[in-house]
Coordinates of C-alpha atoms and ligand atoms in Angstrom, one line a residue:
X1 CA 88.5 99.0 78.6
X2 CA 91.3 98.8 80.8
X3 CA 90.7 100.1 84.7
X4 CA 93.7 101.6 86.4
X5 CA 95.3 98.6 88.5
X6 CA 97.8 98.8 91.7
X7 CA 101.3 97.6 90.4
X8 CA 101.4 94.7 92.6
X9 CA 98.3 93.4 91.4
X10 CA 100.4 92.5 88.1
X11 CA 103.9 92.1 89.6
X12 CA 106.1 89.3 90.5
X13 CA 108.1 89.2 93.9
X14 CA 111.2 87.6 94.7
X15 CA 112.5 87.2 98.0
X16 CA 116.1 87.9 98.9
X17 CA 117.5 86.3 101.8
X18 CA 120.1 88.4 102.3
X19 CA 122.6 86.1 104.1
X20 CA 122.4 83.9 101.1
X21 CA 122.1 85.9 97.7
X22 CA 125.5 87.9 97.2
X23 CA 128.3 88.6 99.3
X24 CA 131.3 91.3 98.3
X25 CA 133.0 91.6 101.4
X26 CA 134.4 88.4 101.9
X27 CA 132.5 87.3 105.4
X28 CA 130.5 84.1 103.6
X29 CA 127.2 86.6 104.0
X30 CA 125.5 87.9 101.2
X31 CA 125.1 91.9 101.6
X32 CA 123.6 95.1 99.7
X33 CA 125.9 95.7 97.7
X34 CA 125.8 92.1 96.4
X35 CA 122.0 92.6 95.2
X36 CA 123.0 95.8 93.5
X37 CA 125.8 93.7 91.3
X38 CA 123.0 90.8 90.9
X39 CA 120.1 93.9 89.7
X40 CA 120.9 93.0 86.2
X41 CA 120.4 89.3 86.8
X42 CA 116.7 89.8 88.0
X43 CA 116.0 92.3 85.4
X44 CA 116.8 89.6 83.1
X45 CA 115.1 86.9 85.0
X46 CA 112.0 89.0 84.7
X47 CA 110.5 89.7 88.3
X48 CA 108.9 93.2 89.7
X49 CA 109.6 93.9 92.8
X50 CA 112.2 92.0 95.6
X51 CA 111.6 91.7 99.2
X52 CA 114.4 91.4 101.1
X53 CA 114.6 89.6 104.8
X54 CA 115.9 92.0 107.5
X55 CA 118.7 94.2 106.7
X56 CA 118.7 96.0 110.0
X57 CA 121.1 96.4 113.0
X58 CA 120.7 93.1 114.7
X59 CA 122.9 90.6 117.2
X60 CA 121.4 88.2 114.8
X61 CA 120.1 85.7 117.2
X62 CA 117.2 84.9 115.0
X63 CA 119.6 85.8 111.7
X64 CA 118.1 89.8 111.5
X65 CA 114.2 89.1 112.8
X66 CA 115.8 90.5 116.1
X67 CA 116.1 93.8 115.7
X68 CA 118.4 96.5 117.8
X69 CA 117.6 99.5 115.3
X70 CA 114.5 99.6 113.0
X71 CA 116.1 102.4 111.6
X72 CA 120.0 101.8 110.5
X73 CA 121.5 98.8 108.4
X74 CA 123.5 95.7 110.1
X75 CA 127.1 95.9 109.1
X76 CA 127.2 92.7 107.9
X77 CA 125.0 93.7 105.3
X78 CA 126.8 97.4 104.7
X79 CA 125.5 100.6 105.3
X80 CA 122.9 103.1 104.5
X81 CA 124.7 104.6 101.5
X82 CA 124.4 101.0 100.2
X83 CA 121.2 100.6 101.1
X84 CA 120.3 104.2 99.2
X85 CA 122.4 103.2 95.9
X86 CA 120.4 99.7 96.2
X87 CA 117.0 101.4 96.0
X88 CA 118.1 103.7 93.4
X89 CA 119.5 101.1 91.0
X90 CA 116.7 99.5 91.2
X91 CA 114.1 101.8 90.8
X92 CA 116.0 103.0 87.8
X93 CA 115.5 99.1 86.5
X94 CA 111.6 99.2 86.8
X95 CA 112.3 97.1 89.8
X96 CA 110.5 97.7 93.1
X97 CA 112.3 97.0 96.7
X98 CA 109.9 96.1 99.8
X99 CA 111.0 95.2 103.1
X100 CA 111.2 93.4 105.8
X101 CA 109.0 94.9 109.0
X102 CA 109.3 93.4 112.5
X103 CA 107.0 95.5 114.6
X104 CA 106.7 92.0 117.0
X105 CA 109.3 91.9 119.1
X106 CA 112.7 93.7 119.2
X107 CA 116.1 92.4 120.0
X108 CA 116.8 92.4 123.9
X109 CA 119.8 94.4 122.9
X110 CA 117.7 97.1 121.4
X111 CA 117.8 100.7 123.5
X112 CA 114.0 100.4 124.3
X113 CA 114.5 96.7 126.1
X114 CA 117.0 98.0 127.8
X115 CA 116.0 100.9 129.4
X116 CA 112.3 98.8 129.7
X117 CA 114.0 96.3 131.9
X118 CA 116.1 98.8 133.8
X119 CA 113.1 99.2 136.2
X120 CA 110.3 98.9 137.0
X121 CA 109.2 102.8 136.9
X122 CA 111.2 103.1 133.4
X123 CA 109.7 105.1 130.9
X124 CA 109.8 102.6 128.7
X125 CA 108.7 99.7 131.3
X126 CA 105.5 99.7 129.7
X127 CA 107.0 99.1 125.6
X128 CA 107.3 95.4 126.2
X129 CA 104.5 92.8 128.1
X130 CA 106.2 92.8 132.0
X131 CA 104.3 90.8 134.1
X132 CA 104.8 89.3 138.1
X133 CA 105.4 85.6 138.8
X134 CA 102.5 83.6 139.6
X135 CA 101.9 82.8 143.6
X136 CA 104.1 79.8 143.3
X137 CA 106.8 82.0 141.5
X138 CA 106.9 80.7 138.4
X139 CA 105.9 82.4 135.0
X140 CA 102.5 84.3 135.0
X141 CA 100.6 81.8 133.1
X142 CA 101.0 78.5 130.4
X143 CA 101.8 80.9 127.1
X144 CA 104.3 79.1 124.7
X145 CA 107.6 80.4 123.0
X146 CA 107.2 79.2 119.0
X147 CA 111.1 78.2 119.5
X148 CA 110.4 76.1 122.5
X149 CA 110.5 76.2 126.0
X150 CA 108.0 79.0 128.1
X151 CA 107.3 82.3 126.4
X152 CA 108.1 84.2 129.7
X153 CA 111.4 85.1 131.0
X154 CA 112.4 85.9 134.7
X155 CA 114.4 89.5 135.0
X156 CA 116.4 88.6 138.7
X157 CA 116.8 92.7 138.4
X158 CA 113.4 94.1 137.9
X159 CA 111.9 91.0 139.7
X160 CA 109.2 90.9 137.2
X161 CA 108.6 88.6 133.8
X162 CA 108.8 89.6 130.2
X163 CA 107.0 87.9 127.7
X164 CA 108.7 86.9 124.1
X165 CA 106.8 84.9 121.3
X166 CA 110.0 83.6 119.8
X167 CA 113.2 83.6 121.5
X168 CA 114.3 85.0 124.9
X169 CA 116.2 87.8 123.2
X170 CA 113.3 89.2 121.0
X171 CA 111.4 90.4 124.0
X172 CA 107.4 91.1 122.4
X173 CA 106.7 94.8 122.3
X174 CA 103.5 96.1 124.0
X175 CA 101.1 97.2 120.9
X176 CA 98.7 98.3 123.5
X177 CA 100.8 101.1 124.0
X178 CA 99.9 104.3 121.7
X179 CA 104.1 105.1 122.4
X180 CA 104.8 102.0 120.4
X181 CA 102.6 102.1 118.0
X182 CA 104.2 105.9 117.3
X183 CA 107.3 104.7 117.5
X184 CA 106.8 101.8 114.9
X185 CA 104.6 104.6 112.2
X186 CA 107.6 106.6 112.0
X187 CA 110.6 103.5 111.5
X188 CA 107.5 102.9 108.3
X189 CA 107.8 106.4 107.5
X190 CA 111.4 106.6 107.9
X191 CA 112.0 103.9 104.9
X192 CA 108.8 105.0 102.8
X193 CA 111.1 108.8 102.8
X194 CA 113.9 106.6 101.4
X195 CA 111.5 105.4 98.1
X196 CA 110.8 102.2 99.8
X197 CA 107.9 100.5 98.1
X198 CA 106.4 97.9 100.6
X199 CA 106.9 95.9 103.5
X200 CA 106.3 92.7 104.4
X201 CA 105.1 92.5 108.0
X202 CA 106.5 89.4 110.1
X203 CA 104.2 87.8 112.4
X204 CA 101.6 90.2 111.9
X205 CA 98.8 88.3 114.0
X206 CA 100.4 87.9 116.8
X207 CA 100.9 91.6 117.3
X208 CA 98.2 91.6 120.1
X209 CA 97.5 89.3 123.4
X210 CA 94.7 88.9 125.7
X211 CA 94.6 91.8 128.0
X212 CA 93.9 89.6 131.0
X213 CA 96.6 86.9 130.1
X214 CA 94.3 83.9 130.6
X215 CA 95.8 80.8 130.0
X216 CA 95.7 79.1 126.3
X217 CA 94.3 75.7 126.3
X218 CA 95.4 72.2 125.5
X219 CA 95.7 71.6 121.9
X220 CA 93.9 68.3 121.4
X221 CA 95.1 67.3 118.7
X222 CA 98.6 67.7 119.0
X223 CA 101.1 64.8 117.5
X224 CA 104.1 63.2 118.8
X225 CA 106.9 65.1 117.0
X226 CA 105.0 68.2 116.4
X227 CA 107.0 70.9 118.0
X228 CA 106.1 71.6 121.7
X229 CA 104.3 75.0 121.5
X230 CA 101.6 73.2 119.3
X231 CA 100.5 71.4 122.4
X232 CA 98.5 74.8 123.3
X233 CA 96.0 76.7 121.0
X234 CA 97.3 80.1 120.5
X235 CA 94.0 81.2 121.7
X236 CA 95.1 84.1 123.8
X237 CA 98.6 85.1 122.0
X238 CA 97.6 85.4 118.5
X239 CA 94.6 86.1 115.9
X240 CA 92.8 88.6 118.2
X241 CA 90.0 90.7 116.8
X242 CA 91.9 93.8 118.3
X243 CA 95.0 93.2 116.1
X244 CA 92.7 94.2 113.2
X245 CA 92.7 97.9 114.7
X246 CA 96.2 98.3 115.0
X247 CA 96.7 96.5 111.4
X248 CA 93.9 99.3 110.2
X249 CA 96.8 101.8 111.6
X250 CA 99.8 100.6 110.2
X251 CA 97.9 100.6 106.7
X252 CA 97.0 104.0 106.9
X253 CA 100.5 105.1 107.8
X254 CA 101.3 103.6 104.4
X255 CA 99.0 105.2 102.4
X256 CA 100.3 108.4 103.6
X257 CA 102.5 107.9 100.5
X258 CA 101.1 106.8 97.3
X259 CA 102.0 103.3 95.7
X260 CA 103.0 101.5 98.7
X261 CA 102.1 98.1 99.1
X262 CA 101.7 96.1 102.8
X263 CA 101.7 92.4 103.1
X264 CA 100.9 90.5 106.0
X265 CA 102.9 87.2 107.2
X266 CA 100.0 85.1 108.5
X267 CA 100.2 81.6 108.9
X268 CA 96.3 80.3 109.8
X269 CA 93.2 78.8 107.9
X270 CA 91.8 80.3 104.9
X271 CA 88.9 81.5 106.6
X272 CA 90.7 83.6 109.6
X273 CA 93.4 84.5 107.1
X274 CA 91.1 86.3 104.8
X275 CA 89.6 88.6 108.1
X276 CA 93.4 90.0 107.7
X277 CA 91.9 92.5 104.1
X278 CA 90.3 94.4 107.0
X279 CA 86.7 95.7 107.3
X280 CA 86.8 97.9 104.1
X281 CA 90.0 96.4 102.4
X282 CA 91.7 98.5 105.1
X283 CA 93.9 95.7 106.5
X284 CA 96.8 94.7 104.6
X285 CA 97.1 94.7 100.7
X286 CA 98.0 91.1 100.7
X287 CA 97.8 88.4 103.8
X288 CA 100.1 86.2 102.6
X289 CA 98.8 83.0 101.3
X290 CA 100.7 80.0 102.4
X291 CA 97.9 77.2 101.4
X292 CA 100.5 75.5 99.0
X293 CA 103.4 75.4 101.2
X294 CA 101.8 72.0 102.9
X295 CA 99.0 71.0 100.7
X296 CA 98.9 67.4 99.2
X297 CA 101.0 67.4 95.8
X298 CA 97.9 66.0 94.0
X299 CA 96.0 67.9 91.6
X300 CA 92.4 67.4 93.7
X301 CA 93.9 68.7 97.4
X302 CA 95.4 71.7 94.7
X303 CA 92.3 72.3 92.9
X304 CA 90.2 72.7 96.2
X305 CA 92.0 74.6 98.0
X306 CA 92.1 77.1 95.0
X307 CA 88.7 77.1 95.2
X308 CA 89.1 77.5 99.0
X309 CA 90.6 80.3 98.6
X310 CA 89.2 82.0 95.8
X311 CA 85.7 81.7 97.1
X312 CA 86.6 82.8 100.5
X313 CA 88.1 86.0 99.0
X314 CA 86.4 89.6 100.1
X315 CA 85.1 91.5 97.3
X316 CA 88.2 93.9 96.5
X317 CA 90.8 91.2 97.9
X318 CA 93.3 90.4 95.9
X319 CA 94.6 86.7 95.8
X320 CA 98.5 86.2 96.0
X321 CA 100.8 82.6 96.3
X322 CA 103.7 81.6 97.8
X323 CA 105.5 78.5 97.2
X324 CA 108.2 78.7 99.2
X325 CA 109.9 80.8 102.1
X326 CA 113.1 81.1 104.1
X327 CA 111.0 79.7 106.9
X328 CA 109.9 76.3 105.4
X329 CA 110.8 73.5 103.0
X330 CA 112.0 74.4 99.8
X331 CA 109.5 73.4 96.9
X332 CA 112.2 71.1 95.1
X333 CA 112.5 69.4 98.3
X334 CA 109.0 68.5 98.9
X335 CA 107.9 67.4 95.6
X336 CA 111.3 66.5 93.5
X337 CA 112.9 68.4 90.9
X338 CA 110.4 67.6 87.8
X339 CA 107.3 68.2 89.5
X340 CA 109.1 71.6 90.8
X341 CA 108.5 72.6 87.5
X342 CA 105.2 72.1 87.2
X343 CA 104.8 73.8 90.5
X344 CA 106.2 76.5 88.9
X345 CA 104.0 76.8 86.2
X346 CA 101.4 76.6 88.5
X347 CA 102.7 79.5 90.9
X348 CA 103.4 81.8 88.0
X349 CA 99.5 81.2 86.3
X350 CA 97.5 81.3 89.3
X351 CA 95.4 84.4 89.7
X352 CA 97.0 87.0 91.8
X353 CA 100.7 88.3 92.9
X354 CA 103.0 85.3 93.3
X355 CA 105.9 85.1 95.7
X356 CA 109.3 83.4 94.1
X357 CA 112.0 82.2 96.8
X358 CA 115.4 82.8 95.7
X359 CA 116.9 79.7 94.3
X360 CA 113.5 78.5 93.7
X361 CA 114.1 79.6 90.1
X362 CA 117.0 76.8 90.1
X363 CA 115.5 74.1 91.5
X364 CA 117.8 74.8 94.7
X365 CA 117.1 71.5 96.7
X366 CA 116.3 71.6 100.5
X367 CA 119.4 71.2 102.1
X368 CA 120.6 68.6 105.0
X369 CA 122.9 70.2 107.5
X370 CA 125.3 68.3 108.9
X371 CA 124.8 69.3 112.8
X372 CA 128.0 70.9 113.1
X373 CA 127.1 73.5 111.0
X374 CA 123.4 74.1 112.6
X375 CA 122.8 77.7 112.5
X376 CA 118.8 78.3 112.9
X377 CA 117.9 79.0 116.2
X378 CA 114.9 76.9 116.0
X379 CA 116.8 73.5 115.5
X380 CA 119.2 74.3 118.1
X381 CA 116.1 75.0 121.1
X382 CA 114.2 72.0 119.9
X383 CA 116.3 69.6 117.8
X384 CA 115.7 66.4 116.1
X385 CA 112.1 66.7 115.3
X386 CA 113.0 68.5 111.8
X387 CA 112.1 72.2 112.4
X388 CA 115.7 73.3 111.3
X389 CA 115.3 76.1 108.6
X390 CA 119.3 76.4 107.6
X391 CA 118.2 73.7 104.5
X392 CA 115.7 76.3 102.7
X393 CA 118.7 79.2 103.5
X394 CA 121.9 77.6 101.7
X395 CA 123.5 80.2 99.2
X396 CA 122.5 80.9 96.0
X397 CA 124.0 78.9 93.4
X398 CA 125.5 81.5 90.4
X399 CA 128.2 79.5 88.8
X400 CA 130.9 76.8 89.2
X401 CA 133.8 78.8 90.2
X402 CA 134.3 78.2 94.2
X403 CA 132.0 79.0 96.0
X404 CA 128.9 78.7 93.3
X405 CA 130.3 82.6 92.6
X406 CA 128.2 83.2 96.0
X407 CA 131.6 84.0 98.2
X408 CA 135.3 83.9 97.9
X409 CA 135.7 82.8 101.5
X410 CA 133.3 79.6 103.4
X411 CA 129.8 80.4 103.1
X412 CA 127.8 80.8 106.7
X413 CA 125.9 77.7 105.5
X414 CA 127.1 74.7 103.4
X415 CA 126.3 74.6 99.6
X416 CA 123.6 72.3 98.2
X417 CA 125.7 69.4 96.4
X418 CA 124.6 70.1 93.2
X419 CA 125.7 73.6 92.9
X420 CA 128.8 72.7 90.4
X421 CA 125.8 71.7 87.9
X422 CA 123.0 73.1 89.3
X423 CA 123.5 76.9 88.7
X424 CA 122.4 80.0 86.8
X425 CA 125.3 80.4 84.3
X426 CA 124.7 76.7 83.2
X427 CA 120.8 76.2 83.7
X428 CA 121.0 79.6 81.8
X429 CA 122.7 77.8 78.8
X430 CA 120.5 75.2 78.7
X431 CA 117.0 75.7 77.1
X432 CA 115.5 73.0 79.0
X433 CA 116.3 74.4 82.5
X434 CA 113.8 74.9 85.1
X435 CA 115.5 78.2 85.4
X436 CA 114.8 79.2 81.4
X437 CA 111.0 77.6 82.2
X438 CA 110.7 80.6 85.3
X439 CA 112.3 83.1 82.4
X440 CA 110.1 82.0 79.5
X441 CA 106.9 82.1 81.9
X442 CA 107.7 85.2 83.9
X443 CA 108.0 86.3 79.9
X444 CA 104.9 85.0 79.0
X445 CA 102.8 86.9 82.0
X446 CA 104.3 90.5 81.0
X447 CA 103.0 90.0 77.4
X448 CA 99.6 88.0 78.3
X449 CA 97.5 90.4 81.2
X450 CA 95.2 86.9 81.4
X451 CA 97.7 85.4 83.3
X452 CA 98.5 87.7 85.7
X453 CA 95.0 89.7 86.1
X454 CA 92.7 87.7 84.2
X455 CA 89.6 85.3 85.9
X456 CA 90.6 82.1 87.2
X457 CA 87.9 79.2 86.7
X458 CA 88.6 75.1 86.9
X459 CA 88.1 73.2 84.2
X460 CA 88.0 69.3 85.2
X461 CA 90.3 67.4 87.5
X462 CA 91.2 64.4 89.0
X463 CA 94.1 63.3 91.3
X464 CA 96.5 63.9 88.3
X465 CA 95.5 66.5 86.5
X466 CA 94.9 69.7 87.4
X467 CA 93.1 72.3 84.5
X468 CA 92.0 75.3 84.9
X469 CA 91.2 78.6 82.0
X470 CA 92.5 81.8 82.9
X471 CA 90.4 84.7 80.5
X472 CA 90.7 88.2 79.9
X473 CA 88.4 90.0 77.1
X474 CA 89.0 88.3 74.3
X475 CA 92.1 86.2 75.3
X476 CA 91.2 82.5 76.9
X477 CA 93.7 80.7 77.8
X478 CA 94.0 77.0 79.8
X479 CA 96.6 75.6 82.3
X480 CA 96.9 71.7 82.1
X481 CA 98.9 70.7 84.5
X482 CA 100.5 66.7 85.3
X483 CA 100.9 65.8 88.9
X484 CA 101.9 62.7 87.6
X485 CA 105.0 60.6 86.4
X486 CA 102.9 59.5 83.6
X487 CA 101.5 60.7 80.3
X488 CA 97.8 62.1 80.8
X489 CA 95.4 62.6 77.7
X490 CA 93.2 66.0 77.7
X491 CA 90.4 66.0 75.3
X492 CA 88.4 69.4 74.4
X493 CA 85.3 69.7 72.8
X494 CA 85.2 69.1 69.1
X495 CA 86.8 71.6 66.8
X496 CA 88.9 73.0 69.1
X497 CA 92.1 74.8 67.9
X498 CA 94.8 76.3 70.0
X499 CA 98.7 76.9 70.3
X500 CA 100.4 76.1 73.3
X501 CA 102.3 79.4 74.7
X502 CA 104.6 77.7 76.8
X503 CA 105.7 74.3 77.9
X504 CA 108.2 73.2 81.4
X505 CA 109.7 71.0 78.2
X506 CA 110.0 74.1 76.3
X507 CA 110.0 71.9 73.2
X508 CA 106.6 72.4 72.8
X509 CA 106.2 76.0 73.0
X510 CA 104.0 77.5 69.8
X511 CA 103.0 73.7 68.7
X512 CA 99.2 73.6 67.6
X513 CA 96.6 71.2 69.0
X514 CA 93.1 70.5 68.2
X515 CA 90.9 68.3 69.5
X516 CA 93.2 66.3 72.3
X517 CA 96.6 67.4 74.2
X518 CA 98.8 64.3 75.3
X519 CA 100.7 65.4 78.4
X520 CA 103.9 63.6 79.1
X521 CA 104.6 62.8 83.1
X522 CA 105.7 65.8 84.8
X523 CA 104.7 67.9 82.2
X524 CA 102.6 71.6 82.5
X525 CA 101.3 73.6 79.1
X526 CA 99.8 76.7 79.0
X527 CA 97.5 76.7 76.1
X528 CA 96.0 79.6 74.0
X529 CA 92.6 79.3 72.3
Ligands
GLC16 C1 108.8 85.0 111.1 C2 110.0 85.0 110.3 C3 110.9 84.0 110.9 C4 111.3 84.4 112.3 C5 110.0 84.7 113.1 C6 110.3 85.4 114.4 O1 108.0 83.9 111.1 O2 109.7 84.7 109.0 O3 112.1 83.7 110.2 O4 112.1 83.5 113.0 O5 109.1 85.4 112.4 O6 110.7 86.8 114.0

C-alpha cells in the first residue's frame, strides 16, 4: 500500500551558503553561476533539494539577511538570468531549489525604509515599527537588538524611533500592516512564478511584537558571558500567538501553487516550537528543528530529546533535523571529526527531512578567525564572548589547487587548514571518507523508504550507545550508534540474523551478524533484519 507523500517528506536538503560554495568571477565570493557548475557534484553526492542563503540585492551588512530588493539578485552573486539557468539546471537534475525569505526586517537602504523615514506623514511611515522617545528622551521602552546594544534607533530627521531586531540597518517591518503583508505575498509569488520550490523563512517568530510595546522582563537566569540581549525574555518581541495568523497567510500564499514547501527558522523549546504546524497543519511545513545543534553529545541527552520531540509532534507534523547552520558551530567542531560521523549517520536515519550544511559532508572543521579578518557583524557589535559566525562560513573545500578550487583570487574568509587534505576530490578517492559515508548513506535512504519515511522507535540506551529500529512494512531495520571512543557490545535476542547495510567504517558494509554486534569506538551501523 503506498499513500501519496509530499516530496520533502522523503528528501534531503543541503544548504548553500552562497558566499562560500563557488565563485566564477574572481571576487573571493561564491555566486550562482558557481552552484550551476557544482549541480553535477550534488547530484552525485545524492541530496534533493538545496536551500540557498540570500541571493538578493543587499549592502550586505548582515552578509544578504538585509535586504534592499526582495525581488532582484545581488551582483555579487550575478543576475537574474543566472538565477533562471540555476533553477532550470536543476530542476532538469531532479534537484529542487528553495530559498531564502526575509519578511523580518529589510535593509535601511531598501526604497520602503527610506521613504518610511522620510517623514512622519510618509505613505510608507507605517511599514516599519516608528515610535516617540520616552519622557526622558531616550528609546521608547527596554527591547533588545539580538546583535547587541538597544533595538531602537533615534531618526534626528523624523524625530521619532525605529525599532530593528538585529542590526540598526535592517529596520523591522510592521506585519501589522495589511500593506506589508501584500507586499511580502507577492515577492513569494514573484519567485514561486520563477519554479521556485520552497522557502525557508528567517526569524519567522519574531515577525510580530506586542501592540502596546510593554517592556520585556529581566531574564533571571542569564550567565556571565551570555550575549547581552539574553538578559531580557523576549516576552514582548517574539513567539506571539498573533504571529500564528500571519504565518497561516504566508502558507496559503504558497499553496496557491502546488508542491511548494515552507519552513520556518525558529529557534525555541520543543513545546512552543511545535505550535509553529499551525492549528490544522496550516503553519509552516516544517519549523525547523534545532534540538541537536546544542544537545549533550551523549547518547541518553540524544535519545530523550528524540523522544521529546517525536512525542510532542501534532498529528500530521512532520519531524525534520538540522545538524548544522551558517549561524552556529559546525558539527565537526563541537564533537570532533570521528564522532562527526556518527553524527551523520544519525542525521541521515532519523525520521523526517534532514538538513545537511555545506561542508558538513567533509568534516569542514569550525574555523578560528584571526580578528583581522572578522567579518560577521555579530562578533564585531559584541566581541570576545564567542558569538562570531565567520568559523561555520569558511569556503568550501573542492580540491588542492589554490584556493581549495573555491576561488582563483583571496577568499572573503580564510580557509580551514586542512583544506589541502581535507577536500572532495581526495575524501572522494578515499573509501573511508566521511564524505563517501554521507554518499553511501544518502544512497542507502533512496533505496530503503524505512529510513527516510519509516517509524522511528528506541531500542535500549545508555550514555554510550544510542539504538533505535526504524520499520516500514516488511523492512526493520536498527541504528546502533557509539558515542564513545570505545568498543561497545550489542546483544539481540537469540537467533537473530541480520546484514549490516552500511557502516561510518565502510568496511563493514553487507557483513552478517547474529546474535551480538561488537561496535568499535566511534563507530555507527545500520543493520537490516
Ligand atoms: C537569521 C539568520 C542570520 C541573520 C539573522 C538576522 O537568524 O539565519 O544569519 O543574521 O536571521 O536576519
Amino acid at each position: 500500500m503506498s499513500v501519496s507523500r509530499p516530496w520533502w517528506e522523503s528528501a534531503v536538503i543541503y544548504q548553500v551558503y552562497p558566499r562560500s560554495f563557488q565563485d566564477t568571477d574572481d571576487n573571493g565570493v561564491g555566486d550562482l553561476n558557481g552552484i550551476s557548475d557544482r549541480l553535477p557534484y550534488l547530484v552525485d553526492l545524492g541530496i534533493d533539494a538545496i536551500w540557498i542563503s540570500p541571493i538578493f540585492r543587499s549592502p550586505m551588512a548582515d552578509f544578504g539577511y538585509d535586504i534592499s530588493d526582495y525581488t532582484d539578485i545581488d551582483p555579487i552573486f550575478g543576475n537574474m538570468r543566472d538565477f533562471e539557468r540555476l533553477v532550470a539546471e536543476a530542476h532538469a537534475r531532479g534537484i529542487r531549489v528553495i530559498l531564502d525569505f526575509v519578511p523580518n526586517h529589510s535593509s535601511d537602504q531598501h526604497p520602503w525604509f527610506i521613504e518610511s523615514r522620510a517623514s512622519r506623514t510618509s505613505p510608507k511611515r507605517d511599514w516599519y515599527i516608528w515610535r516617540d522617545a520616552a519622557p526622558d528622551g531616550g528609546p521608547p521602552n527596554n527591547w533588545l537588538s539580538e546583535f547587541g546594544g538597544s533595538a531602537w534607533e533615534f531618526d534626528g530627521a523624523s524625530g521619532q524611533y525605529y525599532y530593528h531586531a538585529f542590526l540598526k540597518s535592517q529596520p523591522d517591518l510592521n506585519w501589522r500592516n495589511p500593506e506589508v503583508v501584500e507586499a511580502m505575498q507577492e515577492v513569494l509569488r514573484f519567485w514561486m512564478r520563477k519554479g521556485v520550490d520552497g522557502f525557508r523563512v528567517d526569524v519567522i517568530w519574531h515577525l510580530i511584537k506586542d501592540e502596546q510595546f510593554r517592556d520585556n522582563p529581566p531574564n533571571p537566569n542569564h550567565q556571565e558571558g551570555r550575549p547581552p540581549h539574553e538578559a531580557l525574555v523576549p516576552l514582548n518581541t517574539t513567539d506571539l500567538a498573533e504571529v500564528h495568523d500571519v504565518i497561516a497567510l504566508l502558507r496559503r500564499t504558497i499553496d496557491e501553487f502546488p508542491d511548494r514547501l515552507l519552513i520556518g527558522e525558529i529557534y525555541l523549546p520543543v513545546e512552543r516550537l511545535i505550535a509553529y504546524y499551525g492549528r490544522d497543519l496550516g503553519g509552516v511545513h516544517l519549523p525547523f528543528n534545532f534540538a541537536l545543534l546544542a544537545v549533550q553529545w551523549d547518547a541518553k541527552c540524544i535519545q530523550s530529546l528524540i523522544a521529546e520531540y517525536e512525542g510532542a509532534l501534532p498529528k500530521g507534523g512532520w519531524p525534520n533535523w538540522v545538524l548544522g547552520n551558517h549561524d552556529r558551530p559546525r558539527i565537526a567542531g563541537r564533537v570532533g571529526k570521528r564522532q562527526a560521523a556518527v553524527a551523520a549517520m544519525l542525521l541521515l536515519t532519523l525520521r523526517g527531512t534532514p538538513t545537511i550544511y555545506y561542508g558538513d559532508e567533509l568534516g569542514m572543521p569550525q574555523v578560528d578567525i584571526p580578528g583581522d579578518r572578522v567579518r560577521d557583524p555579530f562578533e564585531r557589535n559584541v566581541p570576545g564572548i564567542g558569538v562570531g559566525r565567520d568559523g561555520c562560513r569558511t569556503p568550501m573545500q573542492w580540491d588542492a589547487s589554490e584556493n581549495a578550487g573555491f576561488s582563483k583570487v583571496d577568499p572573503w574568509l580564510p580557509l580551514a587548514d586542512d583544506w589541502q587534505f581535507n577536500n572532495v576530490a581526495s575524501l572522494r578517492e578515499d573509501v573511508f571518507s566521511i564524505w563517501n559515508l554521507y554518499r553511501r548513506l544518502l544512497q542507502v535512504r533512496r533505496k530503503v523508504p524505512a529510513l527516510s519515511v519509516g517509524s522511528y522507535r528506541p531500542r535500549y540506551v545508555d550514555e554510550d550507545l544510542l539504538v533505535y529500529f526504524r520499520e516500514l512494512d516488511e523492512t526493520r531495520l536498527l541504528v546502533a550508534l557509539n558515542l564513545t571512543d570505545h568498543a561497545q557490545v550489542l546483544t539481540f535476542e537469540q537467533g537473530t540474523r541480520g546484514k549490516i547495510l552500511v557502516s561510518t567504517g565502510a568496511d563493514r558494509d553487507d557483513e552478517r551478524v547474529a546474535d551480538s554486534v561488537a561496535l568499535r569506538g566511534d563507530e555507527g551501523l545500520v543493520i537490516e533484519f
